[in-house]
Amino acid sequence: METIHLKDFYQRGDQVFLPHVSVDCVIFGFHENQLKVLLLKWKGGQWCLPGGFVKHEESVDDSAVRTLEERTGLDHIYLRQFYTFGHPNREKGKKIPDARSWVNKRFISIGYYALVEFSKVNPQPDILSTECRWWDINKVPALIYDHKEIIKKALESLRMDLNDHPVGYNLLQEKFTMPELQRLYETILDESLDRRNFQKRMLALEIFERLKERRTGGAHKAPYLYRFDKKKYERALKQGLKQGW
Amino acid sequence: METIHLKDFYQRGDQVFLPHVSVDCVIFGFHENQLKVLLLKWKGGQWCLPGGFVKHEESVDDSAVRTLEERTGLDHIYLRQFYTFGHPNREKGKKIPDARSWVNKRFISIGYYALVEFSKVNPQPDILSTECRWWDINKVPALIYDHKEIIKKALESLRMDLNDHPVGYNLLQEKFTMPELQRLYETILDESLDRRNFQKRMLALEIFERLKERRTGGAHKAPYLYRFDKKKYERALKQGLKQGW
DNA sequence: GCAAAAGTGTTCTTCTTACACCCATGG
DNA sequence: CCATGGGTGTAAGAAGAACACTTTTGC
């Protein structure tokens, strides 16, 4: 992350970044059987999505990648553009210290969602914020602008993508159990699934490898551990999965 | 359509439009059993997608609607945002008469596709072009920038949307036959479908009304005419159709 | 009367859903 | 020893694919 002074950013940021264009990232994680989103607390006290601006010679995708890296410390993240928000009143209530700043102008924001492994993330605030932390998807606080709507649309897109993209690889730790994978799907879809049918369906995708180990330590019968078979997983990502759900 | 002079547009267009942001529209029509796209011929002789810019106080959606109206003469068009193209080299080979013009800068383009009733369209060139006409989707000429890729992605999105949106209403004339609807689906999907299964599936959607008339005049047995049942169609649009394909 | 397209219904197969029994573990 | 969660298989139902015969029309 480059160091940039706030005053510089407001006054001369447009020498580095395109005006009127921003990127917002809905970063999903999964922890303790809950779907989480990473949010930032503005200096004003309100919460918002991590976002950024597009450098003059930078691709929009790269700008999203950069934001992701800066907020999470991770690279090679699963990232997907899902919608562009372009209503002129989307930033209602906008207040920037310097009224003449380029940042004070209208912004069209390109929405990306990311899937990250919760335990690997080291949340980092940006220069405009004081705090960066996970929120339960069902307990998101009031957000600035249209950010609530952006999250809603991100979640809808994620649900759609679940149809033909194996999604656990990005959200779970390397080794995981079927019940864990099922919780993940149930959380994203917000519905409960039949244990036996779920397992059958998942295994039918043929992208998993069952290990001989089991997850011990918990109460009750120890479940098997699985991991993604990298080769088959990659192939599935390219071809799209067989239809389902 | 407002009259605007070309020189003004290049020199002072940024007083009206946002810099760095454009809209590209892939306008689909259906005629003589072929899927068509509406293209413009630039004054330089190359072909491109109809597009436009976003006014300072205008929503991006409205900007697309305006472009659509200007090129086709139609309003209330089925329109869908499908992707935003933001690579810095997407406009390779760009040549604008005035090198200092705002238009000469990099643009991020928000892609929309539209479905229109071919026979109702009155193609109109814009101020930058000399010709506006339909091209068969399989015979699209060389296009500027990344416009070929934009069409490709639009078509992919349309194919996806076919899963849960009844699409004929926007592309066919008011009254149509099942075989015609089938040609439309086959053209979009680029695969042939079984006549009997197709009809069953369509009728199972329960959004059609079969008329007593038949389409006479052609050779062979006269097929029935159908039209969309407006109420049921609207409901289906909102709820999404039952899964299929 | 023949070729070509359209109307219609049935069977087979596949996928989806529903559901029951036994096993392991911690308390 | 019992409550709870996990492993597995089977049967019924729904959805999709495959397919054949009859009718209409222009030539």
Coordinates of C-alpha atoms (C1' of nucleotides) in Angstrom, one line a residue:
Chain A
M1 CA 0.0 0.0 0.0
E2 CA 1.3 3.4 -1.0
T3 CA 1.4 6.1 1.6
I4 CA -0.7 9.0 0.5
H5 CA -1.6 11.9 2.6
L6 CA -5.2 12.7 3.0
K7 CA -5.0 16.3 1.9
D8 CA -3.1 15.3 -1.2
F9 CA -5.7 12.7 -1.9
Y10 CA -8.5 15.2 -1.8
Q11 CA -6.7 17.9 -3.6
R12 CA -4.7 16.0 -6.2
G13 CA -6.1 12.5 -6.2
D14 CA -7.5 13.1 -9.7
Q15 CA -3.9 13.2 -11.0
V16 CA -3.6 9.6 -10.0
F17 CA -7.2 8.3 -10.3
L18 CA -10.0 8.6 -12.9
P19 CA -12.7 11.0 -11.8
H20 CA -16.3 9.8 -11.4
V21 CA -15.4 6.1 -11.3
S22 CA -15.0 4.0 -8.3
V23 CA -14.9 0.3 -7.3
D24 CA -16.8 -1.2 -4.4
C25 CA -15.9 -4.7 -3.0
V26 CA -18.2 -6.9 -1.1
I27 CA -15.8 -9.3 0.6
F28 CA -17.4 -12.4 1.9
G29 CA -15.9 -14.7 4.5
F30 CA -17.3 -17.7 6.4
H31 CA -16.7 -18.2 10.1
E32 CA -18.4 -20.1 12.9
N33 CA -21.2 -21.1 10.5
Q34 CA -21.9 -17.5 9.6
L35 CA -21.5 -15.6 6.3
K36 CA -19.5 -12.4 7.0
V37 CA -18.8 -9.2 5.1
L38 CA -15.8 -7.0 5.7
L39 CA -16.7 -3.4 6.4
L40 CA -14.9 -0.2 7.1
K41 CA -15.7 2.5 9.6
W42 CA -15.4 6.0 8.2
K43 CA -13.8 8.7 10.2
G44 CA -17.3 10.2 10.4
G45 CA -18.4 7.1 12.3
Q46 CA -20.5 5.5 9.6
W47 CA -19.8 2.1 8.1
C48 CA -19.2 1.4 4.4
L49 CA -17.9 -1.1 1.9
P50 CA -14.2 -1.3 1.1
G51 CA -13.7 0.5 -2.2
G52 CA -11.2 2.3 -4.2
F53 CA -10.5 4.3 -7.3
V54 CA -9.2 3.4 -10.7
K55 CA -5.7 4.7 -11.6
H56 CA -5.4 6.4 -15.0
E57 CA -3.6 3.4 -16.6
E58 CA -5.1 0.7 -14.5
S59 CA -7.8 -1.8 -15.4
V60 CA -10.9 -1.7 -13.4
D61 CA -10.3 -5.4 -12.4
D62 CA -6.8 -4.5 -11.2
S63 CA -8.2 -1.7 -9.1
A64 CA -10.5 -4.2 -7.4
V65 CA -7.6 -6.6 -6.8
R66 CA -5.6 -3.7 -5.3
T67 CA -8.4 -2.8 -3.0
L68 CA -8.7 -6.4 -1.9
E69 CA -5.1 -6.8 -1.2
E70 CA -5.0 -3.6 0.8
R71 CA -7.9 -4.5 3.0
T72 CA -7.2 -8.2 3.5
G73 CA -3.5 -8.7 2.9
L74 CA -4.4 -11.4 0.4
D75 CA -3.7 -11.8 -3.2
H76 CA -5.0 -14.4 -5.7
I77 CA -8.5 -13.8 -4.5
Y78 CA -11.7 -15.1 -6.1
L79 CA -13.2 -11.9 -7.5
R80 CA -16.2 -11.3 -9.6
Q81 CA -17.7 -8.2 -11.1
F82 CA -21.4 -8.3 -10.6
Y83 CA -23.0 -4.9 -11.3
T84 CA -22.3 -1.3 -12.0
F85 CA -24.2 1.3 -9.9
G86 CA -24.9 4.4 -11.8
H87 CA -27.8 6.3 -10.3
P88 CA -27.0 10.1 -9.8
N89 CA -28.5 10.0 -6.3
R90 CA -26.8 6.9 -5.1
E91 CA -24.4 8.8 -2.8
K92 CA -27.0 10.8 -1.0
G93 CA -25.7 12.4 2.2
K94 CA -22.2 12.6 0.8
K95 CA -19.9 14.9 2.8
I96 CA -16.3 15.5 1.8
P97 CA -14.2 17.9 3.9
D98 CA -13.1 19.8 0.8
A99 CA -16.1 20.9 -1.2
R100 CA -14.1 21.5 -4.3
S101 CA -12.4 18.1 -4.2
W102 CA -12.8 15.7 -7.1
V103 CA -14.0 13.2 -4.6
N104 CA -17.0 15.4 -3.9
K105 CA -18.3 14.8 -7.4
R106 CA -20.6 12.1 -8.6
F107 CA -19.2 8.5 -8.8
I108 CA -20.3 5.6 -10.8
S109 CA -19.3 2.5 -8.9
I110 CA -18.4 -0.9 -10.3
G111 CA -19.3 -3.7 -7.9
Y112 CA -17.2 -6.7 -7.3
Y113 CA -17.6 -9.5 -4.8
A114 CA -14.8 -11.5 -3.4
L115 CA -14.7 -14.8 -1.6
V116 CA -11.9 -15.2 1.0
E117 CA -10.7 -17.6 3.6
F118 CA -11.7 -15.9 6.8
S119 CA -8.8 -17.1 8.9
K120 CA -6.2 -15.8 6.5
V121 CA -7.5 -12.2 6.4
N122 CA -5.8 -9.4 8.3
P123 CA -8.3 -6.6 8.1
Q124 CA -6.7 -3.2 7.4
P125 CA -8.5 0.2 7.4
D126 CA -7.8 2.6 4.6
I127 CA -6.8 6.2 4.8
L128 CA -10.4 7.3 5.1
S129 CA -11.3 4.9 7.9
T130 CA -10.5 4.0 11.4
E131 CA -11.6 0.5 11.6
C132 CA -12.0 -2.6 9.4
R133 CA -13.8 -5.6 10.6
W134 CA -16.1 -8.5 9.8
W135 CA -19.9 -8.3 10.2
D136 CA -22.4 -11.1 10.2
I137 CA -24.3 -10.8 6.9
N138 CA -27.6 -10.7 8.9
K139 CA -26.3 -8.0 11.3
V140 CA -24.9 -5.4 8.9
P141 CA -25.2 -1.9 10.5
A142 CA -26.5 1.1 8.7
L143 CA -24.3 1.9 5.7
I144 CA -23.5 5.0 3.7
Y145 CA -25.0 5.7 0.3
D146 CA -26.4 2.7 -1.5
H147 CA -24.0 0.2 0.0
K148 CA -26.7 -1.9 1.6
E149 CA -28.2 -2.3 -1.9
I150 CA -24.8 -3.2 -3.3
I151 CA -24.4 -6.0 -0.7
K152 CA -27.9 -7.3 -1.5
K153 CA -27.1 -7.5 -5.1
A154 CA -23.8 -9.1 -4.4
L155 CA -25.4 -11.8 -2.4
E156 CA -28.0 -12.4 -5.1
S157 CA -25.2 -12.7 -7.7
L158 CA -23.3 -15.1 -5.4
R159 CA -26.5 -17.3 -5.1
M160 CA -26.8 -17.4 -8.8
D161 CA -23.1 -18.2 -9.3
L162 CA -23.5 -21.1 -6.8
N163 CA -25.3 -22.9 -9.6
D164 CA -22.3 -23.4 -11.7
H165 CA -19.3 -22.5 -9.7
P166 CA -17.8 -24.5 -6.9
V167 CA -17.5 -21.9 -4.2
G168 CA -16.1 -23.6 -1.1
Y169 CA -12.5 -23.6 -2.3
N170 CA -12.3 -19.9 -1.7
L171 CA -14.3 -19.6 1.5
L172 CA -13.2 -22.7 3.5
Q173 CA -9.9 -23.8 4.9
E174 CA -7.9 -26.3 2.9
K175 CA -9.4 -29.3 4.7
F176 CA -13.1 -29.3 5.6
T177 CA -15.9 -31.6 6.3
M178 CA -19.2 -32.1 4.3
P179 CA -21.2 -30.7 7.2
E180 CA -19.1 -27.6 7.1
L181 CA -19.5 -27.3 3.3
Q182 CA -23.2 -27.8 3.8
R183 CA -23.4 -25.0 6.4
L184 CA -21.7 -22.7 3.9
Y185 CA -24.2 -23.5 1.2
E186 CA -27.1 -23.2 3.6
T187 CA -25.9 -19.8 4.9
I188 CA -25.5 -18.4 1.4
L189 CA -28.8 -19.7 0.2
D190 CA -30.5 -19.0 3.5
E191 CA -32.3 -22.3 3.4
S192 CA -31.7 -25.7 5.0
L193 CA -30.7 -28.6 2.8
D194 CA -31.1 -32.4 3.2
R195 CA -27.8 -33.8 4.6
R196 CA -27.8 -36.9 2.5
N197 CA -28.9 -35.4 -0.8
F198 CA -26.4 -32.6 -0.3
Q199 CA -23.5 -35.0 0.1
K200 CA -24.6 -37.0 -2.9
R201 CA -24.8 -33.9 -5.1
M202 CA -21.4 -32.6 -4.0
L203 CA -19.6 -35.8 -4.5
A204 CA -21.3 -36.2 -7.9
L205 CA -19.3 -33.0 -9.0
E206 CA -16.2 -35.1 -8.6
I207 CA -14.0 -32.3 -7.5
F208 CA -13.3 -33.5 -4.0
E209 CA -10.8 -35.8 -2.5
R210 CA -11.7 -37.6 0.7
L211 CA -8.9 -37.9 3.2
K212 CA -8.4 -40.7 5.6
E213 CA -8.4 -38.3 8.5
R214 CA -11.5 -37.2 10.3
R215 CA -12.2 -34.0 12.2
T216 CA -11.8 -35.2 15.8
G217 CA -12.2 -33.3 19.0
G218 CA -15.8 -32.3 18.5
A219 CA -18.6 -34.1 20.2
H220 CA -20.3 -36.9 18.3
K221 CA -19.1 -39.0 15.4
A222 CA -16.1 -37.6 13.7
P223 CA -16.8 -36.5 10.1
Y224 CA -14.3 -37.2 7.3
L225 CA -12.1 -34.4 6.0
Y226 CA -12.2 -33.5 2.3
R227 CA -10.2 -31.2 0.2
F228 CA -10.6 -29.9 -3.3
D229 CA -8.9 -31.9 -6.0
K230 CA -7.1 -29.0 -7.6
K231 CA -7.0 -30.3 -11.2
K232 CA -10.6 -31.3 -11.3
Y233 CA -11.6 -28.2 -9.5
E234 CA -9.9 -26.0 -12.1
R235 CA -11.5 -27.9 -14.9
A236 CA -14.9 -27.5 -13.2
L237 CA -14.4 -23.7 -12.9
K238 CA -13.7 -23.4 -16.6
Q239 CA -16.5 -25.6 -17.8
G240 CA -19.1 -24.6 -15.3
L241 CA -20.6 -27.3 -13.2
K242 CA -23.5 -29.5 -14.1
Q243 CA -26.7 -27.6 -13.4
G244 CA -28.1 -27.9 -9.9
W245 CA -30.2 -26.4 -7.1
Chain B
M1 CA -32.6 13.9 -30.0
E2 CA -30.8 17.2 -29.4
T3 CA -28.9 18.7 -32.2
I4 CA -25.3 19.2 -31.2
H5 CA -22.5 20.2 -33.5
L6 CA -19.6 17.9 -33.8
K7 CA -17.0 20.5 -33.0
D8 CA -18.9 21.5 -29.9
F9 CA -19.2 17.9 -28.9
Y10 CA -15.4 17.3 -29.1
Q11 CA -14.5 20.6 -27.5
R12 CA -17.1 21.1 -24.8
G13 CA -18.9 17.7 -24.6
D14 CA -17.5 17.3 -21.1
Q15 CA -19.6 20.1 -19.9
V16 CA -22.6 17.9 -20.7
F17 CA -21.2 14.4 -20.2
L18 CA -19.1 12.6 -17.6
P19 CA -15.6 12.0 -18.8
H20 CA -14.2 8.5 -18.9
V21 CA -17.6 6.8 -18.8
S22 CA -19.5 5.5 -21.7
V23 CA -22.4 3.2 -22.5
D24 CA -22.5 0.6 -25.2
C25 CA -25.7 -1.1 -26.4
V26 CA -26.0 -4.4 -28.1
I27 CA -29.4 -4.2 -29.7
F28 CA -30.8 -7.5 -30.7
G29 CA -33.5 -8.1 -33.3
F30 CA -35.0 -11.1 -35.0
H31 CA -35.8 -11.2 -38.7
E32 CA -36.2 -14.0 -41.2
N33 CA -35.1 -16.6 -38.6
Q34 CA -31.9 -14.8 -37.9
L35 CA -30.7 -13.0 -34.8
K36 CA -29.5 -9.5 -35.8
V37 CA -27.5 -6.7 -34.1
L38 CA -27.8 -3.1 -34.9
L39 CA -24.5 -1.5 -35.8
L40 CA -23.2 2.0 -36.8
K41 CA -20.7 2.9 -39.5
W42 CA -18.3 5.5 -38.3
K43 CA -17.3 8.3 -40.5
G44 CA -13.9 6.6 -40.7
G45 CA -15.6 3.7 -42.3
Q46 CA -15.3 1.2 -39.4
W47 CA -18.3 -0.4 -37.7
C48 CA -19.1 -0.1 -34.1
L49 CA -21.8 -0.6 -31.5
P50 CA -24.3 2.2 -30.8
G51 CA -23.2 3.9 -27.6
G52 CA -23.3 7.1 -25.8
F53 CA -22.2 9.1 -22.8
V54 CA -23.7 9.8 -19.4
K55 CA -24.9 13.3 -18.7
H56 CA -23.8 14.8 -15.5
E57 CA -27.1 14.4 -13.7
E58 CA -28.3 11.4 -15.6
S59 CA -28.5 7.8 -14.4
V60 CA -26.4 5.3 -16.4
D61 CA -29.6 3.3 -17.1
D62 CA -31.2 6.4 -18.5
S63 CA -28.2 7.1 -20.7
A64 CA -28.7 3.6 -22.2
V65 CA -32.4 4.3 -22.7
R66 CA -31.6 7.5 -24.5
T67 CA -29.1 5.8 -26.8
L68 CA -31.7 3.2 -27.6
E69 CA -34.4 5.7 -28.4
E70 CA -32.1 7.7 -30.6
R71 CA -30.9 4.7 -32.6
T72 CA -34.2 2.9 -32.9
G73 CA -37.0 5.4 -32.4
L74 CA -38.4 3.1 -29.8
D75 CA -39.1 3.6 -26.1
H76 CA -40.1 1.1 -23.4
I77 CA -37.4 -1.3 -24.6
Y78 CA -36.3 -4.4 -22.8
L79 CA -32.9 -3.4 -21.6
R80 CA -30.4 -5.1 -19.3
Q81 CA -27.0 -4.2 -18.0
F82 CA -24.7 -7.1 -18.4
Y83 CA -21.0 -6.1 -17.9
T84 CA -18.7 -3.2 -17.5
F85 CA -15.6 -3.1 -19.7
G86 CA -12.7 -1.4 -18.0
H87 CA -9.4 -2.5 -19.5
P88 CA -7.1 0.5 -20.2
N89 CA -6.3 -0.9 -23.7
R90 CA -9.8 -1.7 -24.7
E91 CA -9.9 1.2 -27.2
K92 CA -6.8 0.3 -29.0
G93 CA -6.5 2.2 -32.3
K94 CA -8.6 5.1 -31.1
K95 CA -8.4 8.1 -33.3
I96 CA -10.2 11.3 -32.5
P97 CA -9.8 14.4 -34.8
D98 CA -9.0 16.6 -31.9
A99 CA -6.2 15.2 -29.8
R100 CA -7.0 17.3 -26.8
S101 CA -10.6 16.4 -26.8
W102 CA -12.1 14.8 -23.7
V103 CA -13.3 12.0 -26.0
N104 CA -9.7 11.1 -26.7
K105 CA -9.3 10.0 -23.1
R106 CA -9.7 6.5 -21.8
F107 CA -13.3 5.3 -21.4
I108 CA -14.8 2.7 -19.2
S109 CA -17.9 1.3 -20.9
I110 CA -21.0 -0.1 -19.3
G111 CA -22.6 -2.7 -21.5
Y112 CA -26.3 -3.1 -22.0
Y113 CA -28.2 -5.4 -24.3
A114 CA -31.6 -4.6 -25.6
L115 CA -34.3 -6.8 -27.2
V116 CA -36.4 -5.0 -29.8
E117 CA -39.1 -5.9 -32.3
F118 CA -37.2 -5.8 -35.6
S119 CA -40.1 -4.5 -37.7
K120 CA -40.7 -1.5 -35.5
V121 CA -37.1 -0.2 -35.6
N122 CA -36.2 2.8 -37.7
P123 CA -32.4 2.7 -37.6
Q124 CA -30.8 6.2 -37.1
P125 CA -27.1 7.0 -37.3
D126 CA -25.7 9.3 -34.7
I127 CA -23.6 12.4 -35.2
L128 CA -20.4 10.4 -35.5
S129 CA -21.7 7.9 -38.0
T130 CA -23.0 7.7 -41.5
E131 CA -25.0 4.6 -41.5
C132 CA -27.0 2.5 -39.1
R133 CA -28.2 -1.0 -40.0
W134 CA -28.8 -4.6 -38.9
W135 CA -26.2 -7.3 -39.2
D136 CA -26.7 -11.0 -38.9
I137 CA -25.2 -12.1 -35.6
N138 CA -23.0 -14.6 -37.5
K139 CA -21.8 -12.1 -40.1
V140 CA -20.8 -9.1 -38.0
P141 CA -18.0 -7.2 -39.7
A142 CA -14.7 -6.1 -38.1
L143 CA -15.5 -3.7 -35.3
I144 CA -13.6 -1.1 -33.5
Y145 CA -12.0 -1.5 -30.0
D146 CA -13.3 -4.4 -28.0
H147 CA -16.8 -4.3 -29.5
K148 CA -16.7 -7.8 -30.8
E149 CA -16.0 -9.0 -27.3
I150 CA -18.8 -6.9 -26.0
I151 CA -21.2 -8.6 -28.4
K152 CA -19.9 -12.0 -27.4
K153 CA -20.5 -11.3 -23.8
A154 CA -23.9 -9.8 -24.4
L155 CA -24.9 -13.0 -26.3
E156 CA -23.6 -15.1 -23.4
S157 CA -25.6 -13.1 -21.0
L158 CA -28.7 -13.3 -23.1
R159 CA -28.3 -17.1 -23.2
M160 CA -28.1 -17.2 -19.4
D161 CA -31.1 -14.9 -19.0
L162 CA -33.1 -17.2 -21.3
N163 CA -33.2 -19.6 -18.4
D164 CA -35.5 -17.5 -16.4
H165 CA -36.9 -14.7 -18.5
P166 CA -39.5 -15.0 -21.2
V167 CA -37.7 -13.3 -24.1
G168 CA -40.0 -13.6 -27.1
Y169 CA -42.2 -10.8 -26.0
N170 CA -39.6 -8.3 -26.9
L171 CA -38.2 -9.8 -30.0
L172 CA -41.3 -11.1 -31.9
Q173 CA -44.3 -9.4 -33.3
E174 CA -47.5 -9.4 -31.2
K175 CA -48.8 -12.5 -32.8
F176 CA -46.4 -15.4 -33.5
T177 CA -46.4 -19.1 -34.0
M178 CA -44.7 -21.8 -31.9
P179 CA -42.3 -22.6 -34.7
E180 CA -41.3 -19.0 -34.9
L181 CA -40.7 -18.8 -31.2
Q182 CA -38.6 -22.0 -31.5
R183 CA -36.5 -20.5 -34.3
L184 CA -35.8 -17.6 -32.0
Y185 CA -34.7 -19.8 -29.2
E186 CA -32.6 -22.0 -31.5
T187 CA -30.9 -18.9 -33.0
I188 CA -30.1 -17.5 -29.6
L189 CA -28.8 -20.8 -28.2
D190 CA -27.3 -21.9 -31.5
E191 CA -28.6 -25.4 -31.1
S192 CA -31.6 -27.2 -32.5
L193 CA -34.4 -28.2 -30.2
D194 CA -37.1 -30.9 -30.3
R195 CA -40.3 -29.4 -31.7
R196 CA -42.6 -31.3 -29.4
N197 CA -40.6 -30.9 -26.2
F198 CA -40.2 -27.2 -27.0
Q199 CA -43.9 -26.6 -27.3
K200 CA -44.6 -28.5 -24.1
R201 CA -42.1 -26.5 -22.2
M202 CA -43.3 -23.2 -23.5
L203 CA -46.9 -23.9 -22.8
A204 CA -46.0 -25.1 -19.3
L205 CA -44.9 -21.6 -18.6
E206 CA -48.5 -20.6 -18.9
I207 CA -47.8 -17.1 -20.3
F208 CA -49.3 -17.6 -23.7
E209 CA -52.7 -17.3 -25.2
R210 CA -53.5 -19.4 -28.2
L211 CA -55.6 -17.6 -30.8
K212 CA -58.2 -19.2 -33.1
E213 CA -56.4 -17.8 -36.1
R214 CA -53.6 -19.6 -37.9
R215 CA -50.8 -18.2 -39.9
T216 CA -52.0 -18.9 -43.4
G217 CA -50.3 -18.2 -46.7
G218 CA -47.2 -20.2 -46.2
A219 CA -46.8 -23.7 -47.7
H220 CA -47.8 -26.7 -45.5
K221 CA -50.1 -26.9 -42.6
A222 CA -51.0 -23.6 -41.1
P223 CA -49.6 -23.2 -37.5
Y224 CA -51.6 -21.5 -34.7
L225 CA -50.9 -18.0 -33.7
Y226 CA -50.1 -17.2 -30.1
R227 CA -49.6 -14.0 -28.2
F228 CA -48.3 -13.3 -24.7
D229 CA -50.9 -13.0 -21.9
K230 CA -49.8 -9.7 -20.6
K231 CA -50.7 -10.3 -17.0
K232 CA -49.2 -13.7 -16.7
Y233 CA -46.2 -12.5 -18.6
E234 CA -45.6 -9.6 -16.2
R235 CA -45.9 -11.9 -13.3
A236 CA -43.4 -14.3 -14.8
L237 CA -41.0 -11.5 -15.4
K238 CA -41.1 -10.6 -11.8
Q239 CA -40.9 -14.0 -10.3
G240 CA -38.5 -15.5 -12.8
L241 CA -39.6 -18.6 -14.7
K242 CA -39.4 -22.1 -13.5
Q243 CA -36.0 -23.4 -14.3
G244 CA -35.3 -24.8 -17.7
W245 CA -32.9 -25.6 -20.4
Chain C
dG1 C1' -50.3 -37.8 -54.4
dC2 C1' -46.1 -36.4 -52.4
dA3 C1' -42.9 -33.6 -49.8
dA4 C1' -42.6 -30.7 -45.9
dA5 C1' -44.1 -28.6 -41.9
dA6 C1' -47.4 -28.7 -37.9
dG7 C1' -50.4 -30.8 -34.2
dT8 C1' -50.4 -34.1 -30.5
dG9 C1' -49.2 -38.1 -26.7
dT10 C1' -46.5 -41.9 -24.7
dT11 C1' -42.5 -44.2 -23.0
dC12 C1' -38.1 -44.3 -21.1
dT13 C1' -34.6 -42.4 -18.7
dT14 C1' -32.6 -39.3 -15.5
dC15 C1' -32.5 -36.3 -11.9
dT16 C1' -34.6 -34.8 -7.4
dT17 C1' -36.7 -35.5 -3.3
dA18 C1' -38.0 -37.9 0.7
dC19 C1' -37.0 -40.8 4.0
dA20 C1' -34.6 -44.7 7.9
dC21 C1' -31.1 -47.2 9.9
dC22 C1' -26.8 -47.8 12.0
dC23 C1' -22.5 -45.8 14.1
dA24 C1' -19.4 -42.9 16.9
dT25 C1' -18.6 -39.7 20.6
dG26 C1' -19.0 -36.7 24.8
dG27 C1' -21.4 -35.9 28.7
Chain D
dC1 C1' -26.7 -45.0 28.2
dC2 C1' -28.5 -41.5 25.7
dA3 C1' -28.6 -37.4 22.9
dT4 C1' -26.7 -35.7 19.0
dG5 C1' -24.5 -35.5 14.8
dG6 C1' -22.5 -38.3 10.9
dG7 C1' -22.2 -42.1 7.4
dT8 C1' -24.8 -44.6 3.9
dG9 C1' -28.7 -46.5 0.5
dT10 C1' -33.3 -47.0 -1.4
dA11 C1' -37.8 -46.1 -3.2
dA12 C1' -41.1 -42.7 -5.0
dG13 C1' -42.0 -38.8 -7.8
dA14 C1' -40.9 -35.1 -11.1
dA15 C1' -38.7 -33.5 -15.0
dG16 C1' -36.3 -34.1 -19.3
dA17 C1' -35.2 -36.6 -23.6
dA18 C1' -36.5 -39.5 -27.2
dC19 C1' -39.6 -40.7 -30.3
dA20 C1' -44.1 -41.9 -34.2
dC21 C1' -48.3 -41.1 -36.2
dT22 C1' -51.7 -38.1 -38.2
dT23 C1' -53.1 -33.7 -40.5
dT24 C1' -52.8 -29.8 -43.6
dT25 C1' -51.1 -27.4 -47.6
dG26 C1' -48.8 -26.0 -52.1
dC27 C1' -47.0 -27.8 -56.0

